């Protein structure tokens, strides 16, 4: 199961990503620029849920 989260600002997605990364989550795809014009990351939280973080520029 994956949960897709869409953010309203670059600052917001970076804040959430940094908080999750600090907790030692399993990161499958680091937060980065995507080919579709977004900032995107893919990780698994401490409860085992897959999270897709996305901010469309």
C-alpha angles and dihedrals in degrees: 000000000000128000116208116210120193116200130207098217142023090238090055096051092046091050093052094042092050091049092050093044090051089058090060098250121174105262114203095174122018118230104277148141111283131213090245093062100263140106107245142177135178122205145145119239127223090269094055098256117140113232127198111195117196138173117182110213 
